[in-house]
CSV table of C-alpha atoms in Angstrom, one decimal:
chain,number,residue,atom,x,y,z
A,14,MET,CA,14.6,7.2,56.7
A,15,ALA,CA,13.8,2.9,55.8
A,16,GLY,CA,10.4,3.3,54.8
A,17,ALA,CA,11.2,6.6,53.0
A,18,PHE,CA,14.2,4.9,51.1
A,19,GLY,CA,11.5,1.6,50.9
A,20,ILE,CA,8.9,4.3,49.1
A,21,THR,CA,11.7,5.6,47.3
A,22,LEU,CA,12.3,2.4,45.7
A,23,LEU,CA,8.9,1.1,45.3
A,24,CYS,CA,7.8,4.2,43.4
A,25,SER,CA,11.4,3.7,40.7
A,26,TRP,CA,10.0,0.3,40.5
A,27,LEU,CA,6.4,1.2,39.5
A,28,PHE,CA,7.5,3.8,37.3
A,29,PHE,CA,10.0,1.4,35.2
A,30,THR,CA,7.2,-0.7,35.1
A,31,CYS,CA,5.2,1.3,33.0
A,32,ILE,CA,7.4,2.9,31.1
A,33,VAL,CA,8.4,-1.2,30.3
A,34,GLN,CA,4.7,-1.4,29.8
A,35,ALA,CA,3.8,1.8,27.5
A,36,GLN,CA,7.0,0.2,25.4
A,37,THR,CA,6.6,-3.1,25.0
A,38,GLY,CA,2.0,-2.3,24.7
A,39,PRO,CA,0.9,-3.2,21.5
A,40,ILE,CA,0.6,0.4,18.4
A,41,ASP,CA,-2.8,1.3,18.2
A,42,VAL,CA,-3.6,2.5,15.0
A,43,THR,CA,-5.8,5.2,16.7
A,44,GLN,CA,-3.3,6.6,19.0
A,45,LEU,CA,-1.2,6.8,15.9
A,46,GLY,CA,-4.2,9.1,14.1
A,47,ALA,CA,-6.3,6.5,12.3
A,48,LYS,CA,-10.0,7.5,12.7
A,49,PRO,CA,-13.2,4.7,13.0
A,50,ASP,CA,-15.7,6.9,11.0
A,51,GLY,CA,-15.8,4.8,8.4
A,52,SER,CA,-14.4,7.6,6.3
A,53,ALA,CA,-10.8,8.7,7.2
A,54,ASP,CA,-8.3,6.3,5.1
A,55,MET,CA,-6.0,4.3,7.3
A,56,SER,CA,-3.8,3.1,5.0
A,57,GLN,CA,-0.7,5.8,5.8
A,58,VAL,CA,-1.4,4.7,9.2
A,59,LEU,CA,-1.4,1.2,8.7
A,60,ALA,CA,2.1,1.5,6.5
A,61,ASP,CA,3.8,3.4,9.7
A,62,ALA,CA,2.4,1.0,12.2
A,63,TRP,CA,3.9,-2.3,10.5
A,64,LYS,CA,7.1,-0.2,10.0
A,65,GLN,CA,7.2,0.1,14.2
A,66,ALA,CA,6.6,-3.2,14.4
A,67,CYS,CA,8.4,-5.1,11.5
A,68,ASN,CA,11.5,-3.0,12.8
A,69,SER,CA,11.4,-4.3,16.6
A,70,THR,CA,13.7,-6.7,17.9
A,71,THR,CA,11.4,-8.0,20.0
A,72,ALA,CA,7.0,-9.3,19.4
A,73,SER,CA,5.1,-7.0,18.4
A,74,THR,CA,1.3,-6.3,18.3
A,75,ILE,CA,-0.4,-4.0,15.9
A,76,LEU,CA,-4.0,-2.9,16.8
A,77,ILE,CA,-7.3,-2.0,15.2
A,78,PRO,CA,-8.7,-1.0,18.2
A,79,LYS,CA,-13.2,-1.6,17.6
A,80,GLY,CA,-14.7,1.1,15.3
A,81,THR,CA,-15.1,0.8,11.9
A,82,PHE,CA,-11.7,2.0,9.1
A,83,LEU,CA,-11.5,3.0,5.8
A,84,LEU,CA,-8.6,1.3,4.3
A,85,LYS,CA,-8.2,2.1,0.6
A,86,GLU,CA,-5.3,-0.5,0.0
A,87,ALA,CA,-2.1,-2.4,2.4
A,88,SER,CA,1.0,-3.4,1.3
A,89,LEU,CA,2.4,-4.5,4.5
A,90,ALA,CA,6.7,-5.9,3.6
A,91,GLY,CA,9.0,-7.6,5.6
A,92,PRO,CA,11.5,-9.3,6.1
A,93,CYS,CA,11.0,-8.3,9.9
A,94,LYS,CA,13.4,-8.8,13.0
A,95,ALA,CA,10.8,-10.3,15.2
A,96,PRO,CA,7.1,-11.9,15.3
A,97,VAL,CA,4.4,-9.8,14.3
A,98,GLU,CA,0.5,-9.5,15.9
A,99,ILE,CA,-2.1,-8.0,13.6
A,100,GLN,CA,-4.8,-7.9,16.0
A,101,ILE,CA,-7.8,-7.0,14.0
A,102,GLN,CA,-11.2,-6.1,16.7
A,103,GLY,CA,-12.3,-3.9,14.6
A,104,ILE,CA,-14.1,-3.7,11.3
A,105,ILE,CA,-11.6,-2.6,7.9
A,106,LYS,CA,-13.5,-1.9,5.2
A,107,ALA,CA,-12.0,-1.9,1.5
A,108,PRO,CA,-13.1,1.0,-1.0
A,109,GLU,CA,-16.2,0.0,-2.9
A,110,ASP,CA,-15.0,1.4,-6.7
A,111,PRO,CA,-12.0,-0.9,-7.1
A,112,ALA,CA,-10.7,1.5,-8.8
A,113,GLN,CA,-9.6,2.9,-6.2
A,114,ILE,CA,-7.3,0.6,-5.5
A,115,SER,CA,-3.7,0.8,-7.6
A,116,LYS,CA,-1.3,-1.5,-6.0
A,117,ASP,CA,-0.9,-4.3,-8.3
A,118,ASN,CA,-4.6,-4.9,-8.0
A,119,GLU,CA,-4.5,-6.4,-4.1
A,120,TRP,CA,-6.3,-4.6,-1.7
A,121,MET,CA,-4.6,-5.7,1.5
A,122,THR,CA,-1.0,-7.4,0.9
A,123,ILE,CA,1.6,-9.4,3.5
A,124,LYS,CA,4.9,-10.8,1.7
A,125,TYR,CA,8.4,-11.7,2.7
A,126,VAL,CA,7.1,-12.9,6.5
A,127,ASP,CA,7.9,-15.2,8.8
A,128,GLN,CA,6.1,-15.8,12.4
A,129,LEU,CA,2.9,-13.7,12.0
A,130,THR,CA,-0.6,-13.9,13.6
A,131,LEU,CA,-3.4,-12.4,12.2
A,132,SER,CA,-6.5,-12.8,15.1
A,133,GLY,CA,-9.1,-10.6,17.2
A,134,GLY,CA,-12.2,-11.1,16.0
A,135,GLY,CA,-12.8,-8.5,13.5
A,136,THR,CA,-13.5,-8.6,10.0
A,137,LEU,CA,-11.9,-7.5,6.8
A,138,ASP,CA,-15.0,-6.3,4.4
A,139,GLY,CA,-14.0,-6.1,0.7
A,140,GLN,CA,-17.1,-4.3,-0.2
A,141,GLY,CA,-17.4,-6.4,-3.2
A,142,ALA,CA,-21.3,-5.9,-4.3
A,143,LYS,CA,-20.6,-3.4,-7.0
A,144,ALA,CA,-17.4,-4.7,-8.2
A,145,TRP,CA,-19.0,-8.2,-9.3
A,146,THR,CA,-21.1,-6.6,-11.4
A,147,GLN,CA,-17.7,-5.1,-13.4
A,148,ASN,CA,-16.4,-8.8,-13.2
A,149,GLU,CA,-15.9,-10.4,-16.3
A,150,CYS,CA,-13.6,-13.0,-16.1
A,151,ARG,CA,-16.1,-15.8,-15.4
A,152,VAL,CA,-17.1,-15.6,-18.8
A,153,LYS,CA,-14.1,-14.2,-21.1
A,154,THR,CA,-10.8,-15.5,-21.0
A,155,GLU,CA,-8.9,-11.7,-20.8
A,156,CYS,CA,-10.6,-10.2,-18.7
A,157,SER,CA,-9.4,-7.3,-15.9
A,158,LYS,CA,-8.3,-8.7,-12.5
A,159,LEU,CA,-10.4,-7.5,-9.5
A,160,PRO,CA,-9.0,-7.0,-5.7
A,161,ASN,CA,-8.3,-10.0,-3.3
A,162,THR,CA,-9.3,-9.0,0.0
A,163,LEU,CA,-5.8,-10.7,1.5
A,164,SER,CA,-2.7,-12.1,-0.3
A,165,LEU,CA,-0.3,-13.7,1.4
A,166,ASN,CA,2.9,-13.9,-0.2
A,167,PHE,CA,6.0,-15.5,0.1
A,168,VAL,CA,4.6,-16.0,4.4
A,169,ASN,CA,5.6,-18.6,7.0
A,170,ASN,CA,5.0,-20.0,9.7
A,171,THR,CA,2.3,-18.0,10.0
A,172,VAL,CA,-1.8,-18.5,11.7
A,173,ILE,CA,-4.8,-17.0,11.0
A,174,ARG,CA,-7.9,-17.0,13.9
A,175,ASP,CA,-10.8,-15.6,14.7
A,176,LEU,CA,-11.9,-13.8,11.7
A,177,THR,CA,-14.0,-12.9,9.5
A,178,SER,CA,-13.7,-11.6,5.3
A,179,LEU,CA,-17.1,-10.6,4.6
A,180,ASN,CA,-18.1,-9.9,0.8
A,181,SER,CA,-14.5,-10.1,-1.0
A,182,LYS,CA,-14.4,-8.5,-4.5
A,183,LEU,CA,-12.7,-11.7,-5.9
A,184,PHE,CA,-10.8,-14.0,-3.7
A,185,HIS,CA,-11.5,-13.7,-0.1
A,186,VAL,CA,-7.7,-15.0,0.9
A,187,ASN,CA,-4.6,-16.4,-2.3
A,188,LEU,CA,-2.4,-17.4,-0.4
A,189,PHE,CA,1.6,-18.3,-2.6
A,190,GLY,CA,5.1,-19.2,-1.7
A,191,CYS,CA,4.0,-19.8,1.6
A,192,ASN,CA,4.8,-22.8,4.3
A,193,ASN,CA,3.3,-23.8,7.3
A,194,ILE,CA,0.3,-21.4,7.2
A,195,THR,CA,-2.8,-22.3,9.8
A,196,PHE,CA,-6.2,-21.4,9.5
A,197,GLN,CA,-8.3,-21.9,12.3
A,198,HIS,CA,-11.7,-20.4,13.5
A,199,PHE,CA,-12.0,-18.5,10.0
A,200,THR,CA,-15.2,-16.9,8.9
A,201,ILE,CA,-16.0,-16.4,5.1
A,202,THR,CA,-19.2,-14.8,3.7
A,203,ALA,CA,-20.3,-13.8,0.8
A,204,PRO,CA,-23.7,-14.5,-1.5
A,205,GLY,CA,-23.6,-17.0,-3.7
A,206,ASP,CA,-24.1,-15.3,-6.9
A,207,SER,CA,-21.0,-13.7,-5.9
A,208,PRO,CA,-18.9,-14.3,-8.9
A,209,ASN,CA,-15.0,-15.7,-8.7
A,210,THR,CA,-15.0,-14.9,-5.0
A,211,ASP,CA,-13.0,-18.0,-4.2
A,212,GLY,CA,-12.5,-18.4,0.1
A,213,ILE,CA,-9.2,-19.8,0.2
A,214,HIS,CA,-7.1,-20.6,-2.2
A,215,ILE,CA,-4.1,-22.6,-2.1
A,216,GLY,CA,-1.3,-21.8,-4.7
A,217,HIS,CA,2.7,-22.3,-4.6
A,218,SER,CA,2.3,-23.6,-0.6
A,219,THR,CA,3.4,-26.3,1.5
A,220,GLY,CA,2.0,-27.0,5.0
A,221,VAL,CA,-1.7,-25.9,4.7
A,222,VAL,CA,-4.5,-26.4,7.7
A,223,ILE,CA,-7.7,-25.2,7.7
A,224,THR,CA,-9.7,-26.5,10.7
A,225,ASP,CA,-12.9,-25.5,12.5
A,226,SER,CA,-13.8,-23.2,9.9
A,227,ASN,CA,-17.5,-21.4,7.6
A,228,ILE,CA,-17.1,-20.7,5.2
A,229,GLY,CA,-19.7,-19.6,2.2
A,230,THR,CA,-19.1,-17.4,-0.6
A,231,GLY,CA,-19.9,-17.7,-4.7
A,232,ASP,CA,-17.1,-19.8,-5.9
A,233,ASP,CA,-14.8,-22.8,-4.2
A,234,CYS,CA,-15.2,-22.8,-0.9
A,235,ILE,CA,-11.4,-24.1,-0.7
A,236,SER,CA,-9.4,-24.1,-4.1
A,237,ILE,CA,-6.1,-25.8,-4.1
A,238,GLY,CA,-3.6,-24.4,-7.4
A,239,ASP,CA,-0.6,-26.0,-8.8
A,240,GLY,CA,2.0,-26.6,-6.7
A,241,ALA,CA,0.0,-27.4,-3.4
A,242,LYS,CA,1.8,-30.1,-1.3
A,243,GLN,CA,0.3,-31.3,1.6
A,244,VAL,CA,-3.1,-29.2,2.2
A,245,ASN,CA,-4.6,-30.7,5.4
A,246,ILE,CA,-8.6,-29.7,5.6
A,247,SER,CA,-10.6,-30.5,8.6
A,248,LYS,CA,-14.1,-29.8,10.7
A,249,VAL,CA,-15.0,-26.8,7.6
A,250,THR,CA,-18.2,-26.4,6.6
A,251,CYS,CA,-18.6,-25.1,3.6
A,252,GLY,CA,-21.7,-23.3,1.6
A,253,PRO,CA,-23.3,-21.9,-0.5
A,254,GLY,CA,-20.2,-22.1,-2.8
A,255,HIS,CA,-18.8,-24.6,-5.6
A,256,GLY,CA,-17.2,-26.9,-3.0
A,257,ILE,CA,-13.8,-27.7,-1.9
A,258,SER,CA,-11.8,-28.3,-5.3
A,259,VAL,CA,-8.4,-29.1,-6.3
A,260,GLY,CA,-8.1,-27.4,-9.3
A,261,SER,CA,-8.6,-26.1,-12.3
A,262,LEU,CA,-4.8,-27.7,-13.4
A,263,GLY,CA,-3.7,-28.2,-16.9
A,264,ARG,CA,-5.0,-24.5,-18.3
A,265,TYR,CA,-1.0,-23.0,-17.9
A,266,ASP,CA,2.8,-24.0,-19.3
A,267,ASN,CA,4.5,-25.7,-16.6
A,268,GLU,CA,2.5,-26.7,-13.4
A,269,LEU,CA,3.4,-27.6,-10.8
A,270,PRO,CA,2.5,-31.2,-9.3
A,271,VAL,CA,-0.5,-30.8,-6.5
A,272,GLU,CA,0.6,-33.7,-3.7
A,273,GLY,CA,-0.8,-34.5,-0.5
A,274,ILE,CA,-4.2,-33.1,-0.2
A,275,PHE,CA,-6.4,-34.3,3.1
A,276,VAL,CA,-10.2,-33.8,3.6
A,277,THR,CA,-11.8,-34.9,6.5
A,278,ASP,CA,-14.6,-34.1,8.9
A,279,CYS,CA,-16.2,-32.0,6.6
A,280,THR,CA,-20.0,-30.6,6.1
A,281,ILE,CA,-20.9,-29.0,2.9
A,282,SER,CA,-24.3,-27.9,2.7
A,283,GLY,CA,-26.5,-26.5,-0.9
A,284,THR,CA,-23.3,-26.3,-3.5
A,285,LEU,CA,-22.9,-27.0,-7.0
A,286,ASN,CA,-20.2,-29.3,-6.0
A,287,GLY,CA,-19.2,-31.8,-3.5
A,288,VAL,CA,-15.0,-32.8,-2.9
A,289,ARG,CA,-13.8,-32.2,-6.3
A,290,VAL,CA,-10.8,-32.7,-8.8
A,291,LYS,CA,-10.6,-30.9,-11.8
A,292,SER,CA,-8.5,-30.3,-15.0
A,293,TRP,CA,-8.9,-28.9,-18.8
A,294,PRO,CA,-8.9,-30.6,-21.6
A,295,ALA,CA,-5.4,-29.6,-22.9
A,296,ALA,CA,-2.3,-30.5,-24.2
A,297,LYS,CA,-0.4,-29.2,-21.1
A,298,SER,CA,0.8,-31.3,-18.3
A,299,GLY,CA,0.6,-32.0,-14.3
A,300,SER,CA,0.2,-34.0,-11.5
A,301,ALA,CA,-2.1,-34.1,-9.1
A,302,THR,CA,-1.5,-37.4,-6.6
A,303,ASN,CA,-1.7,-38.4,-2.7
A,304,MET,CA,-5.3,-37.0,-2.2
A,305,HIS,CA,-8.4,-38.0,0.5
A,306,PHE,CA,-11.6,-36.7,1.2
A,307,GLU,CA,-12.9,-38.7,4.0
A,308,GLY,CA,-15.9,-38.4,6.4
A,309,ILE,CA,-17.9,-35.7,5.2
A,310,ILE,CA,-21.0,-35.1,5.3
A,311,MET,CA,-23.6,-33.9,1.9
A,312,GLN,CA,-26.1,-31.7,2.2
A,313,ASN,CA,-28.9,-31.0,-0.6
A,314,VAL,CA,-25.2,-30.8,-2.6
A,315,SER,CA,-25.5,-31.3,-6.9
A,316,ASN,CA,-22.1,-33.7,-7.8
A,317,PRO,CA,-21.3,-34.8,-4.5
A,318,VAL,CA,-18.1,-37.0,-5.7
A,319,ILE,CA,-16.5,-35.1,-8.5
A,320,ILE,CA,-13.1,-36.1,-10.5
A,321,ASP,CA,-13.8,-33.7,-13.8
A,322,GLN,CA,-11.4,-33.8,-16.6
A,323,GLU,CA,-13.3,-32.7,-19.1
A,324,TYR,CA,-13.7,-28.7,-17.0
A,325,CYS,CA,-14.4,-26.2,-19.4
A,326,PRO,CA,-16.3,-24.0,-17.7
A,327,ASN,CA,-18.9,-21.2,-20.3
A,328,ASN,CA,-17.0,-23.1,-23.3
A,329,GLN,CA,-13.6,-21.3,-22.6
A,330,CYS,CA,-12.1,-24.5,-24.2
A,331,THR,CA,-9.9,-23.9,-27.1
A,332,ASN,CA,-8.4,-27.0,-27.4
A,333,THR,CA,-10.3,-30.1,-27.5
A,334,ALA,CA,-7.5,-33.1,-26.3
A,335,PRO,CA,-8.0,-34.6,-23.9
A,336,SER,CA,-6.5,-33.6,-20.1
A,337,SER,CA,-3.0,-34.6,-19.8
A,338,VAL,CA,-3.0,-34.0,-16.2
A,339,LYS,CA,-2.3,-37.3,-14.5
A,340,ILE,CA,-4.6,-37.9,-11.0
A,341,ALA,CA,-3.5,-40.5,-9.1
A,342,GLN,CA,-3.6,-42.0,-5.2
A,343,VAL,CA,-7.7,-40.2,-5.2
A,344,SER,CA,-9.7,-41.9,-2.7
A,345,PHE,CA,-13.5,-40.9,-1.2
A,346,LYS,CA,-14.4,-42.8,2.0
A,347,ASN,CA,-17.0,-42.7,4.0
A,348,ILE,CA,-18.8,-39.7,2.3
A,349,THR,CA,-22.7,-39.7,3.3
A,350,GLY,CA,-26.2,-37.5,3.0
A,351,THR,CA,-28.3,-36.0,0.1
A,352,SER,CA,-27.4,-35.4,-3.6
A,353,ALA,CA,-28.8,-32.9,-5.3
A,354,THR,CA,-28.6,-34.5,-8.8
A,355,PRO,CA,-29.4,-38.1,-9.5
A,356,ALA,CA,-25.6,-38.3,-10.5
A,357,ALA,CA,-24.2,-38.2,-6.9
A,358,VAL,CA,-20.8,-39.8,-8.1
A,359,THR,CA,-19.1,-38.8,-11.2
A,360,LEU,CA,-15.3,-39.7,-12.4
A,361,LEU,CA,-14.4,-39.0,-15.8
A,362,CYS,CA,-11.0,-39.4,-15.9
A,363,SER,CA,-8.7,-38.3,-18.5
A,364,LYS,CA,-8.9,-40.5,-22.1
A,365,SER,CA,-5.3,-40.2,-23.3
A,366,ILE,CA,-3.8,-40.5,-19.0
A,367,PRO,CA,-6.2,-42.7,-17.2
A,368,CYS,CA,-7.0,-42.3,-13.1
A,369,ASP,CA,-5.1,-45.0,-10.9
A,370,GLY,CA,-5.3,-45.9,-7.4
A,371,VAL,CA,-8.5,-44.5,-6.8
A,372,GLU,CA,-10.7,-45.7,-3.7
A,373,ILE,CA,-14.1,-45.7,-3.1
A,374,ALA,CA,-15.3,-47.0,0.0
A,375,ASP,CA,-18.5,-46.5,2.2
A,376,ILE,CA,-20.5,-44.0,0.0
A,377,ASP,CA,-24.3,-43.7,1.4
A,378,LEU,CA,-26.0,-40.9,-0.9
A,379,ALA,CA,-29.6,-40.5,-1.2
A,380,TYR,CA,-31.6,-38.5,-4.1
A,381,ASN,CA,-34.7,-37.7,-3.2
A,382,GLY,CA,-35.6,-35.4,-6.4
A,383,ASN,CA,-37.7,-36.7,-9.8
A,384,GLN,CA,-35.0,-36.4,-12.2
A,385,GLY,CA,-34.5,-40.5,-11.6
A,386,ASN,CA,-32.6,-43.0,-9.8
A,387,VAL,CA,-29.1,-42.1,-7.9
A,388,SER,CA,-26.7,-42.8,-10.3
A,389,SER,CA,-22.3,-42.6,-11.0
A,390,ASN,CA,-21.0,-41.8,-13.9
A,391,CYS,CA,-17.6,-43.2,-14.5
A,392,ALA,CA,-14.9,-43.1,-17.8
A,393,ASN,CA,-11.4,-43.8,-17.9
A,394,VAL,CA,-11.3,-45.0,-14.4
A,395,LYS,CA,-11.6,-48.4,-12.6
A,396,PRO,CA,-11.6,-47.5,-9.0
A,397,ALA,CA,-10.7,-49.7,-6.0
A,398,LEU,CA,-14.1,-50.5,-4.6
A,399,SER,CA,-15.3,-51.5,-1.2
A,400,GLY,CA,-18.2,-50.8,2.3
A,401,LYS,CA,-21.1,-50.1,1.7
A,402,LEU,CA,-21.7,-48.0,-1.8
A,403,ASN,CA,-24.8,-46.3,-2.4
A,404,PRO,CA,-25.2,-45.8,-5.7
A,405,PRO,CA,-23.2,-48.1,-7.0
A,406,ILE,CA,-20.0,-47.3,-8.7
A,407,CYS,CA,-18.7,-47.3,-12.0
A,408,ALA,CA,-20.5,-50.8,-12.7
A,409,ASN,CA,-19.8,-50.7,-16.7
A,410,ALA,CA,-16.1,-48.5,-16.4
A,411,THR,CA,-13.5,-49.3,-19.2
A,412,ILE,CA,-9.8,-48.1,-20.3
A,413,PRO,CA,-9.5,-47.3,-23.4
A,414,ALA,CA,-7.4,-49.8,-24.8
A,415,GLN,CA,-4.1,-47.5,-25.8
A,416,ALA,CA,-4.5,-46.5,-22.2
A,417,ALA,CA,-4.2,-49.6,-20.2
């Protein structure tokens, strides 16, 4: 009798355990009706899974298993009652035609969420090739905006790890109004000629960490816009692309300051620029301060080190006044490798507001081409110099008397 009673207790305990596991297991989108065939739209299924996870009072996981899933668009909004993880093991594909993405011109948007994790080893495939032929923004100031792949708006305390963004139509990732965001083991892939496909764009956000990641795309690997503060980038491999950039700044009214940018131990290969700070020639004010680039390896990079306060792509400038963006407390240290152009270091600061507190130390950049000797080009800046300097830096630089 006692044995039977014990078996009954054991069975009851096992049954209870099974119930608890069923209740606390991941929310598998295939069990809600998503089909991994690459053609059935999973937009409503993902919305339903998100609603279930976001309303849970305990931590929840949404599972997108291996397979190929079509997602026309998603807008996942909080606040949620507990942490949520979206585990992407498969491939999520966007529609090839950007006209099929209607909501605010964004493909996958997550907003007003705290304690989010995106993980799983899967891929967000923006299927951007068709859209790239429709992109006129690189040559026109008035143009139709294509959708980003992943937009995080007002998202806090979040980790994105072990994921790939492939062939975005516009930016791969766009951050706005975020705090404490970490990217780790994140891969971004698009052709070097895919237009305006910035890897990770950071705007109005604080405490962003990007580490142990590989980014190759058609524009800036990482672009840092106004209002970005305390951004730490380390152990990133960048290329193809346009390098790692602060800016462009000074194009719009009421831009917020950029403060505290740290780029360390990165490798940049075959890009149009290396590490860059850029602002438009215009009367619109702004500032970028406390920026440090250190321990960077350049491999056949055009313009490896550049401050460009005359940034004007495709002759879009309507105002030829000097830039009113103040650049200060900038250091470039321990930068080595090869330049694809003779001008290995270019510091073109504003005539009306020269750069302050620029430090250059231990630069060793070789140029093996046939267009002359490796050189530097400087204006409106007098940097503090130390260590080995190849090329010689700013030997003839001056600051205009009226601005000194």
